[in-house]
PDB file of C-alpha atoms in Angstrom:
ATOM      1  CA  UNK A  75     110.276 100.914  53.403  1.00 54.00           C
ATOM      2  CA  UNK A  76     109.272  97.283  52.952  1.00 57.00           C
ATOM      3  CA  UNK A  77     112.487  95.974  52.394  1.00 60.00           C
ATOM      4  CA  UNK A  78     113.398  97.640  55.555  1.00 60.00           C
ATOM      5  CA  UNK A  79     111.089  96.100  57.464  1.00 52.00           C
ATOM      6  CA  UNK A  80     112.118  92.549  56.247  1.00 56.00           C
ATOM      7  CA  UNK A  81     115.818  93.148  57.037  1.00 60.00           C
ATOM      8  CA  UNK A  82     115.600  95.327  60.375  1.00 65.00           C
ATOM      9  CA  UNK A  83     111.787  94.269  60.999  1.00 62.00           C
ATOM     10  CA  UNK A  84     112.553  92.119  64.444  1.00 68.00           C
ATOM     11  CA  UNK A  85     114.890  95.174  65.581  1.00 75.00           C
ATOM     12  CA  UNK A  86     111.904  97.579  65.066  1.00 75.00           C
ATOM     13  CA  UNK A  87     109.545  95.925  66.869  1.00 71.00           C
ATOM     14  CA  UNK A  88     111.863  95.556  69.863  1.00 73.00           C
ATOM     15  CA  UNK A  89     112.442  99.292  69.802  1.00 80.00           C
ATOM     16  CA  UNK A  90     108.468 100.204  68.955  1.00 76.00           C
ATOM     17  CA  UNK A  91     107.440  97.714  72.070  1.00 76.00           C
ATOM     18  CA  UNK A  92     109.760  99.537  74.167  1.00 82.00           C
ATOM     19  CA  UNK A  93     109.623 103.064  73.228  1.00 81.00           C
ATOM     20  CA  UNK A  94     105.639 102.651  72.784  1.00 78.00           C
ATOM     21  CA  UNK A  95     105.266 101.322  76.144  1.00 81.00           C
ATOM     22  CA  UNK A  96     107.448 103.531  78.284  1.00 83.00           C
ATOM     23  CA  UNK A  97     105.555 106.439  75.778  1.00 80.00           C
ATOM     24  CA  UNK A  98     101.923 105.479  76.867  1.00 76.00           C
ATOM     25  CA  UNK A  99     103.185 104.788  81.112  1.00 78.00           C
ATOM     26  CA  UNK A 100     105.157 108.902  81.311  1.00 79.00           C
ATOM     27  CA  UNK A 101     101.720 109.970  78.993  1.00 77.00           C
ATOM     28  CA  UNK A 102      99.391 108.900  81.582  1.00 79.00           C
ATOM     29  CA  UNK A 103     100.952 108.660  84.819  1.00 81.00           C
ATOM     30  CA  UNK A 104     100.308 111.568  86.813  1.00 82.00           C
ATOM     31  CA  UNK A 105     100.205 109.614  90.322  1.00 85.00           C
ATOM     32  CA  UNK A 106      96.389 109.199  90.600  1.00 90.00           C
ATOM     33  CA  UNK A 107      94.741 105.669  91.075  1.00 93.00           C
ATOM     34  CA  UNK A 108      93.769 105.510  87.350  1.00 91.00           C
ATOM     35  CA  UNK A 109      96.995 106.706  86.417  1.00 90.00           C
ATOM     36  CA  UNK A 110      98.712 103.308  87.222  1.00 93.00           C
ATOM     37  CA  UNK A 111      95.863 101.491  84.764  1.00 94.00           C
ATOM     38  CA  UNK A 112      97.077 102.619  81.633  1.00 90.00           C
ATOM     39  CA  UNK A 113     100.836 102.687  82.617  1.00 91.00           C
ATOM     40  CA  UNK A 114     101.024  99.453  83.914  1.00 94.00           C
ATOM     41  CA  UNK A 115      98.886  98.115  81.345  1.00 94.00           C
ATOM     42  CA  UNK A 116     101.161  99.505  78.694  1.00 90.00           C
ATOM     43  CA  UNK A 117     104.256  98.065  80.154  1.00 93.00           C
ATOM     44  CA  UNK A 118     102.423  94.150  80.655  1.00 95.00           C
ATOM     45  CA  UNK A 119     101.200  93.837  77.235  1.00 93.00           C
ATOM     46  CA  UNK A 120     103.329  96.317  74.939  1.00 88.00           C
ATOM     47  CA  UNK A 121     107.044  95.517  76.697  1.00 92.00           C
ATOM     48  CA  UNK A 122     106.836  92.218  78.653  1.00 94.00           C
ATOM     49  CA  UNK A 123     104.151  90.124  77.210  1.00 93.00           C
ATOM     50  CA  UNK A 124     104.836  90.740  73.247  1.00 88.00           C
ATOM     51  CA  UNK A 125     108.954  90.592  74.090  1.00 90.00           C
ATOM     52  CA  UNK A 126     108.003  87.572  75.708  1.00 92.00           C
ATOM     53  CA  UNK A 127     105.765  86.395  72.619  1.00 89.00           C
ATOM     54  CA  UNK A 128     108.694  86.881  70.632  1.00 86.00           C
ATOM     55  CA  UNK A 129     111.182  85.159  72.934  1.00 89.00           C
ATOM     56  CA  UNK A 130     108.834  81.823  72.829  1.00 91.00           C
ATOM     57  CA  UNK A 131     108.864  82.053  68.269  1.00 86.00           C
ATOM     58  CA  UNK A 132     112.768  81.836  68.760  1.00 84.00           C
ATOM     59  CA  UNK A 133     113.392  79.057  70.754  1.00 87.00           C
ATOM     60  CA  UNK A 134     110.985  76.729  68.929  1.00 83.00           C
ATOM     61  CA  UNK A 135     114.391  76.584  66.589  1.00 85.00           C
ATOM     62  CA  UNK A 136     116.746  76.048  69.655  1.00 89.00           C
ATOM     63  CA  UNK A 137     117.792  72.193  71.076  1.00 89.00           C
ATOM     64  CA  UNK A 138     119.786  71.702  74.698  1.00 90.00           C
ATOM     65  CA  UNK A 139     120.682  74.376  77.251  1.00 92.00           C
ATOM     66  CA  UNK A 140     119.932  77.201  75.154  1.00 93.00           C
ATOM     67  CA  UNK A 141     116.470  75.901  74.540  1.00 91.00           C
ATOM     68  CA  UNK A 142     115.809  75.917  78.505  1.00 91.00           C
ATOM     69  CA  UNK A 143     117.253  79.420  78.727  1.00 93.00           C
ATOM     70  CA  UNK A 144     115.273  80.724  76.280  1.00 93.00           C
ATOM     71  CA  UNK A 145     112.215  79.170  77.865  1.00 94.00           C
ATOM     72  CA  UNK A 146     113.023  80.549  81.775  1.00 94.00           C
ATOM     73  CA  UNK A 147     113.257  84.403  79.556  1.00 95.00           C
ATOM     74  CA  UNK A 148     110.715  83.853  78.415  1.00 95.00           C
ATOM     75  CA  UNK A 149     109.128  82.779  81.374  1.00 95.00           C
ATOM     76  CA  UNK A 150     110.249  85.317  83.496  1.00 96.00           C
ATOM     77  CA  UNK A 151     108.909  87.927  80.705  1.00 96.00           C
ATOM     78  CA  UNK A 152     105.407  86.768  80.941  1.00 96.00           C
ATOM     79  CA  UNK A 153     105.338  86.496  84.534  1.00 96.00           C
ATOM     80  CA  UNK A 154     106.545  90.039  84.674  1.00 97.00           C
ATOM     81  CA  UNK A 155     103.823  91.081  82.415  1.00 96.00           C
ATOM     82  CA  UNK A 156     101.175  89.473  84.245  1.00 97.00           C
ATOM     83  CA  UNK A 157     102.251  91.442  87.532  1.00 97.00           C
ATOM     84  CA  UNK A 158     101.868  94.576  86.038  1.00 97.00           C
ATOM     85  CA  UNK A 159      98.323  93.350  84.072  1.00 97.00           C
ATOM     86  CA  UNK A 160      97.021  92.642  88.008  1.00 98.00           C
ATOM     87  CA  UNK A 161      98.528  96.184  89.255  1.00 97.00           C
ATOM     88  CA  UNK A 162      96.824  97.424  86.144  1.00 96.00           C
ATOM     89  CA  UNK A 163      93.529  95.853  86.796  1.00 97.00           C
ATOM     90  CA  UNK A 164      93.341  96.739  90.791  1.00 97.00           C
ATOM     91  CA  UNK A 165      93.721  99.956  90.036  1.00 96.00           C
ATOM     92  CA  UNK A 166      91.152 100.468  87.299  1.00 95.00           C
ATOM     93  CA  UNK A 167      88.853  98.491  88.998  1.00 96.00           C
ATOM     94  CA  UNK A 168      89.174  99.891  92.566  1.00 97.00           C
ATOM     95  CA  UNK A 169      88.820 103.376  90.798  1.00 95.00           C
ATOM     96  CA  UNK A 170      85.741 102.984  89.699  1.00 95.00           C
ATOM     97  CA  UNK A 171      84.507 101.462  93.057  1.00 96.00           C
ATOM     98  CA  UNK A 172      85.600 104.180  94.898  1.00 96.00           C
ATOM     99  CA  UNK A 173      83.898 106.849  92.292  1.00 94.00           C
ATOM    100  CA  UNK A 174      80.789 105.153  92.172  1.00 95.00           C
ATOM    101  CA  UNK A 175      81.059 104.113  88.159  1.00 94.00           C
ATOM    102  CA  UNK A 176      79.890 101.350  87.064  1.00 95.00           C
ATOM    103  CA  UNK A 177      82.318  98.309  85.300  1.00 95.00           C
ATOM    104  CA  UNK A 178      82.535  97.146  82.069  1.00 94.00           C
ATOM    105  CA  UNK A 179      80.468  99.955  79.896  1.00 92.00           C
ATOM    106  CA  UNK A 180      83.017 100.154  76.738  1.00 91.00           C
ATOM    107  CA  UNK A 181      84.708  98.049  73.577  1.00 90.00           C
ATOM    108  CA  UNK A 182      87.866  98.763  75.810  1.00 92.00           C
ATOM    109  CA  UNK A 183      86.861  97.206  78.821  1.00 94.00           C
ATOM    110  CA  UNK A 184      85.721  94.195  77.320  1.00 95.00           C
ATOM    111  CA  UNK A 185      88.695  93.613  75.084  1.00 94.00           C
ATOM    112  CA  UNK A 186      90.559  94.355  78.608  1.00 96.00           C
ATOM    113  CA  UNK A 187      88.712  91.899  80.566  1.00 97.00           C
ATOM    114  CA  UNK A 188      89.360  89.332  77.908  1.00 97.00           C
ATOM    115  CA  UNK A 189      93.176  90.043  78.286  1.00 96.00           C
ATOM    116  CA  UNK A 190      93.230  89.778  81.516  1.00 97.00           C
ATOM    117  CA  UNK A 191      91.470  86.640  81.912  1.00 97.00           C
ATOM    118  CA  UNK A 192      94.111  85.539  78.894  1.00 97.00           C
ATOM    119  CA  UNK A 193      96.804  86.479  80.543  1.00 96.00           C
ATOM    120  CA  UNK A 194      95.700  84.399  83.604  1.00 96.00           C
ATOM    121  CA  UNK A 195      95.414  81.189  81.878  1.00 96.00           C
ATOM    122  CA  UNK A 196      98.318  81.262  79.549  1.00 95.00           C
ATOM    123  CA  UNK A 197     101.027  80.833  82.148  1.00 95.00           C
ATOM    124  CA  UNK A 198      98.999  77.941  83.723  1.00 94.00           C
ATOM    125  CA  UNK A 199      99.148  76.123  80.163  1.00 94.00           C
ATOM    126  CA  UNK A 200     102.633  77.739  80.058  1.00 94.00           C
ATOM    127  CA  UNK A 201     103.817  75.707  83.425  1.00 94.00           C
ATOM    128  CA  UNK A 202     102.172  72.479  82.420  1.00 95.00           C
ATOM    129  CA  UNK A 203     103.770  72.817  78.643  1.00 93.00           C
ATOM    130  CA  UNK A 204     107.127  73.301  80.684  1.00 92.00           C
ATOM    131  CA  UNK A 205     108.675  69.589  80.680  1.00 89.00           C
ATOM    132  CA  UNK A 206     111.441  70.943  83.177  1.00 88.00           C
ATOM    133  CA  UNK A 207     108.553  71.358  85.541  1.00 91.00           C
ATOM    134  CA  UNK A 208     108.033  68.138  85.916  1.00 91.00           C
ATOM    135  CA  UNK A 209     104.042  68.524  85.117  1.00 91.00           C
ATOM    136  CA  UNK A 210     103.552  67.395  81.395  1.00 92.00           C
ATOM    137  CA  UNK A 211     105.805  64.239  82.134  1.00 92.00           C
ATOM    138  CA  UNK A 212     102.297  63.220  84.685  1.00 93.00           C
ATOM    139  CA  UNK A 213     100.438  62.966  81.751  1.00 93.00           C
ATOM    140  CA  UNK A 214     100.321  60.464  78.550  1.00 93.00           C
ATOM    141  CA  UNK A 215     102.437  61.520  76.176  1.00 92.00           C
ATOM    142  CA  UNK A 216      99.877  61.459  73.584  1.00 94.00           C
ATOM    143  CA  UNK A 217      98.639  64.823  75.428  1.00 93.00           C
ATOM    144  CA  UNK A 218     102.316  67.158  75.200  1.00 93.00           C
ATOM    145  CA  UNK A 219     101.537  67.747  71.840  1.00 93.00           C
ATOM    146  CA  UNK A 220      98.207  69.356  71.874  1.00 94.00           C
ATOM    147  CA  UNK A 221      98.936  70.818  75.329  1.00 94.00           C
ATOM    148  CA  UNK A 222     101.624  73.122  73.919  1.00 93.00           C
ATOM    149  CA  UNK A 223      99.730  73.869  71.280  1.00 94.00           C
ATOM    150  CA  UNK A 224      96.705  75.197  72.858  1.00 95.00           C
ATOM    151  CA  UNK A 225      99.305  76.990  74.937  1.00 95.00           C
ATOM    152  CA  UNK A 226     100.373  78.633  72.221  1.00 93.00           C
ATOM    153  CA  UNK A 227      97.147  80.008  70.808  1.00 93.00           C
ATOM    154  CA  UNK A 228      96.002  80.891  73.781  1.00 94.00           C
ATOM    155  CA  UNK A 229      99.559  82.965  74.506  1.00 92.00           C
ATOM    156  CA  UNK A 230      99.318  84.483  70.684  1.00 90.00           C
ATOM    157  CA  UNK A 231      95.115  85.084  71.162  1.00 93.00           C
ATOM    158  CA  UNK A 232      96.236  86.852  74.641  1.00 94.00           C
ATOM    159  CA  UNK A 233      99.098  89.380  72.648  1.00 89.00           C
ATOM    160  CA  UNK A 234      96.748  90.372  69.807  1.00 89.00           C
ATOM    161  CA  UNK A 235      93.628  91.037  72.224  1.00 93.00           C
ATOM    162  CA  UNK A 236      96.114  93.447  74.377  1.00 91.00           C
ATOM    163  CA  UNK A 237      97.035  94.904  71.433  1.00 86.00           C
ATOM    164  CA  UNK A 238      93.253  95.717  70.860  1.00 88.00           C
ATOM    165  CA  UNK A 239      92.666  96.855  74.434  1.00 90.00           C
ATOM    166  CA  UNK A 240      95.007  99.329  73.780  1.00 84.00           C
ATOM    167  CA  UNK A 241      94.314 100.795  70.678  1.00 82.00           C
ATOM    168  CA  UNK A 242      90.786 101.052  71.786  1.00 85.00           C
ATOM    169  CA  UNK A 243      91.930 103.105  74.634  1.00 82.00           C
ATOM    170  CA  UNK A 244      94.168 105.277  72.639  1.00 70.00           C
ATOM    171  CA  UNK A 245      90.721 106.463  70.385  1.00 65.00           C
ATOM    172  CA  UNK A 246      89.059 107.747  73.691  1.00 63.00           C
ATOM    173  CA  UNK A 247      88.017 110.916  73.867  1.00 58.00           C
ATOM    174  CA  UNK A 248      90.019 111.286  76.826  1.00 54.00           C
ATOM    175  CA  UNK A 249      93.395 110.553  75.165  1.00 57.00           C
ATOM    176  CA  UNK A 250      92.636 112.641  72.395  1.00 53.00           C
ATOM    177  CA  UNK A 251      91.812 116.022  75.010  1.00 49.00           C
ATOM    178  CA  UNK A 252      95.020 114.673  76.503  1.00 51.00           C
ATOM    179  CA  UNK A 253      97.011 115.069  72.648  1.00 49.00           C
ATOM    180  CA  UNK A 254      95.343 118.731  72.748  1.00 43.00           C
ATOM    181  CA  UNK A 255      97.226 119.847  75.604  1.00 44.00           C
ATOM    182  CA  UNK A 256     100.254 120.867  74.193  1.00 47.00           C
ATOM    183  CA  UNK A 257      98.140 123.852  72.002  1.00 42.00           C
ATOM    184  CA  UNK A 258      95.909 124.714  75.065  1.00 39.00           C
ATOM    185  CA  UNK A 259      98.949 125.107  76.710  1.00 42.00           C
ATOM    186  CA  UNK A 260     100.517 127.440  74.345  1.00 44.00           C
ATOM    187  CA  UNK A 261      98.001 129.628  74.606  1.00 39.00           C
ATOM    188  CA  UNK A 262      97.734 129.544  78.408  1.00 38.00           C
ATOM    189  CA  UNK A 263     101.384 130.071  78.820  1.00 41.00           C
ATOM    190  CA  UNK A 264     101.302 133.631  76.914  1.00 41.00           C
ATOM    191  CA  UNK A 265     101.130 136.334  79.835  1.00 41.00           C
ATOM    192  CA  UNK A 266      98.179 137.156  80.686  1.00 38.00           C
ATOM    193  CA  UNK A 267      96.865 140.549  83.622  1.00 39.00           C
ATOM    194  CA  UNK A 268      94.628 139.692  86.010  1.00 40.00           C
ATOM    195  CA  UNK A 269      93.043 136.856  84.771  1.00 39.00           C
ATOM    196  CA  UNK A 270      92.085 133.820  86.823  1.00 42.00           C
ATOM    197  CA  UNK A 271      90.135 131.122  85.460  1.00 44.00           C
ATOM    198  CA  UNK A 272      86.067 131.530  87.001  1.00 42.00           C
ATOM    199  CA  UNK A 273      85.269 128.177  85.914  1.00 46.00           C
ATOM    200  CA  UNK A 274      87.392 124.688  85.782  1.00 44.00           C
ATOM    201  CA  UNK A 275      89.212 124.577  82.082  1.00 45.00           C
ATOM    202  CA  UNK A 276      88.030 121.371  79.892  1.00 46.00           C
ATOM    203  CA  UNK A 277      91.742 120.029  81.069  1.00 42.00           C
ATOM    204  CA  UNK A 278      91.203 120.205  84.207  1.00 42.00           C
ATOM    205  CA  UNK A 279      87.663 118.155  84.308  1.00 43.00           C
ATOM    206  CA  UNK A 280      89.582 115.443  82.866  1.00 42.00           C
ATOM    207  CA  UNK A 281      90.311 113.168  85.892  1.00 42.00           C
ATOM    208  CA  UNK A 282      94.543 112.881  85.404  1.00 45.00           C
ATOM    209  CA  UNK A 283      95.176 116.459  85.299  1.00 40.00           C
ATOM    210  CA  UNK A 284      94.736 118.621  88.076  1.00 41.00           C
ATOM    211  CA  UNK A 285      93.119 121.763  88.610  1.00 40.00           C
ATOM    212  CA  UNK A 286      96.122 124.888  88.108  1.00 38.00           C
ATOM    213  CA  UNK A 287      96.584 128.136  87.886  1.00 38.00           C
ATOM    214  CA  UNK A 288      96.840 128.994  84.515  1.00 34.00           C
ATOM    215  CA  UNK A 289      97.898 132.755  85.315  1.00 36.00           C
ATOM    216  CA  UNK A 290     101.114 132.182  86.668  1.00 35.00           C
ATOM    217  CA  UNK A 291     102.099 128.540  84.664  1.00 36.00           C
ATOM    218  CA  UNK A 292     105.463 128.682  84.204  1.00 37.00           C
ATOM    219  CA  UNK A 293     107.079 127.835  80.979  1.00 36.00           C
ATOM    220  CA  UNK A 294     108.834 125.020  82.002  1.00 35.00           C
ATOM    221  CA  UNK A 295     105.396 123.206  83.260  1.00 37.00           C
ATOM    222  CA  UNK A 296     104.020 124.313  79.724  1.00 39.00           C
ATOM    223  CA  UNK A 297     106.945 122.948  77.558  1.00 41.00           C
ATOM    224  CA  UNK A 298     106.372 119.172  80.248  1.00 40.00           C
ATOM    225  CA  UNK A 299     103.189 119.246  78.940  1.00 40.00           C
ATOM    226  CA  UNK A 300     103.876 119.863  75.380  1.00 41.00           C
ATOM    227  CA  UNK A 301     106.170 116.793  75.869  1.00 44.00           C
ATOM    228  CA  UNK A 302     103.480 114.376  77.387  1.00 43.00           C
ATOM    229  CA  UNK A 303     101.219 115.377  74.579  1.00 45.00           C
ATOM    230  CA  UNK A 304     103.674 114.355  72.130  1.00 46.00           C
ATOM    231  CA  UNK A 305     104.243 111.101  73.842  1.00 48.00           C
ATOM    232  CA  UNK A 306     100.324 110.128  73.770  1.00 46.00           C
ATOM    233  CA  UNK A 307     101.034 111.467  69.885  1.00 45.00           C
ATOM    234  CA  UNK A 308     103.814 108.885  69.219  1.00 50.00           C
ATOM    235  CA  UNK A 309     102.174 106.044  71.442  1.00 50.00           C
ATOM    236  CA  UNK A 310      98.877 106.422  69.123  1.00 46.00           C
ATOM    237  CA  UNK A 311     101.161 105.814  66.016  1.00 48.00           C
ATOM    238  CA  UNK A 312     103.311 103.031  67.803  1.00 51.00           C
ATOM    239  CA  UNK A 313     100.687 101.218  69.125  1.00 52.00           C
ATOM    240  CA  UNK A 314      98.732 100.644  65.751  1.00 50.00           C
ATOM    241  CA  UNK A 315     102.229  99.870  63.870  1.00 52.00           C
ATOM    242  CA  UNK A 316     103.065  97.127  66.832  1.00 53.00           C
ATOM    243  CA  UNK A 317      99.639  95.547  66.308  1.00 53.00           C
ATOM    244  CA  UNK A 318     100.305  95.761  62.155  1.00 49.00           C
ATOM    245  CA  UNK A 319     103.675  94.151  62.351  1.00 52.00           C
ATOM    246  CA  UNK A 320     103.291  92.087  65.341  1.00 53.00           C
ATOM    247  CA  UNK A 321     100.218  90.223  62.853  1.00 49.00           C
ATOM    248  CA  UNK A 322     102.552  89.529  60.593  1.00 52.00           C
ATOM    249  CA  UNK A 323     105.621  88.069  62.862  1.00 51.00           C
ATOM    250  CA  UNK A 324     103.030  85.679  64.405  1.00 50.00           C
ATOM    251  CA  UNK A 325     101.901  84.809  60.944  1.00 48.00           C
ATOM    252  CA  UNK A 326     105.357  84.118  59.407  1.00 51.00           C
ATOM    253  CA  UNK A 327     106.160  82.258  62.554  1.00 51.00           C
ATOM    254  CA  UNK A 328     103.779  79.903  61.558  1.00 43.00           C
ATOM    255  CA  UNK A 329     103.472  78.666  65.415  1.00 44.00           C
ATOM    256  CA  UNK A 330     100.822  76.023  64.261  1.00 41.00           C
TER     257      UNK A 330
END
């Protein structure tokens, strides 16, 4: 397994950011307001911000044209990710406004905050770093140096605390009644005489899936949800191996 990692370790991670993200936005996104949190969330910091991440570790190795190529992808990944982190944040945000809950009560929504406020301020240190800009040549030259490097940090920092946002979100109790769907689902898709439900289901409390009448579910319905289930499965796993590896690309990297 290790030596697969080392030779086809850059490959996987492409594939686990991608796969991982676009698992954890059809898990959760069900068209509600909160919906678009977790989804868009998934997609800024899973997909655009760590392909991004690893765009920037390549071109420190590239000279000329290709150099300023690599920098505009990369660029254009993080700005990309921080359009979905805003979406992301709106929505969470103006969710809880508009259901009376209060802000900021969990480990998740203070690693999230942090993120956010991360991903703010690295593209700022990102468009001064830029030389093509025309910014860093304004200042003394003695100042490029530790101006990219703070950018840096501050980029990798912004990755790795993402990375925790999301795992913390993926041990909620509400992901995990989400992962039990798929067996309540079974069960509720077995026929059934004149039953109706009296009282809302625990699935249907939770806030992203709506109240339904289990009586007549079709199987097809059943068998979607079996599927989402399996994708909140798969972006539990995903997510903790991305943080794992991602630790040690930065670290081999060596972007000090």
């Amino acid at each position: 397994m290790s030596a697969i990692l080392e030779t086809h370790g850059a490959s996987i991670f492409h594939l686990l950011c991608i796969g991982t993200s676009l698992a954890v936005a059809f898990s959760v996104l069900d068209g509600s307001r909160f919906g678009y949190h977790p989804s868009c969330m998934a997609l800024a910091y899973l997909l655009f911000m760590a392909e991004g991440a690893l765009t920037a570790i390549k071109f420190r190795s590239l000279e000329g044209p290709e150099r300023t190529t690599a920098i505009w992808k990369h660029a254009s990944l993080q700005s990309l990710g921080v359009l979905f982190a805003i979406i992301g944040f709106y929505a969470i945000y103006t969710n809880k406004s508009i259901h009376g809950k209060p802000h900021f009560t969990s480990y998740h929504s203070y690693a999230g905050l942090l993120a956010f406020v991360l991903a703010i301020v690295a593209p700022l240190g990102g468009a001064v770093s830029f030389k093509r800009l025309g910014l860093l040549t304004r200042l003394p030259q003695q100042h490029w140096a530790p101006i990219k490097y703070v950018h840096r940090k501050v980029g990798q920092v912004t990755v790795f605390v993402g990375l925790l946002a999301i795992v913390l979100a993926l041990t909620h109790k509400a992901v995990y009644l989400v992962r039990l769907l798929p067996l309540l689902y079974i069960s509720l898709s077995l026929p059934r005489q004149n039953q109706t439900p009296k009282q809302k289901t625990p699935s249907s409390q939770h806030r992203n899936v709506p109240h339904t009448n289990y009586a007549g579910h079709s199987f097809l319905s059943a068998a979607a949800l079996r599927a989402r289930g399996g994708c909140v499965f798969g972006a539990h796993s995903g997510a903790l191996f991305v943080c794992q590896h991602a630790a040690n690309v930065f670290s081999e990297a060596q972007l000090s």
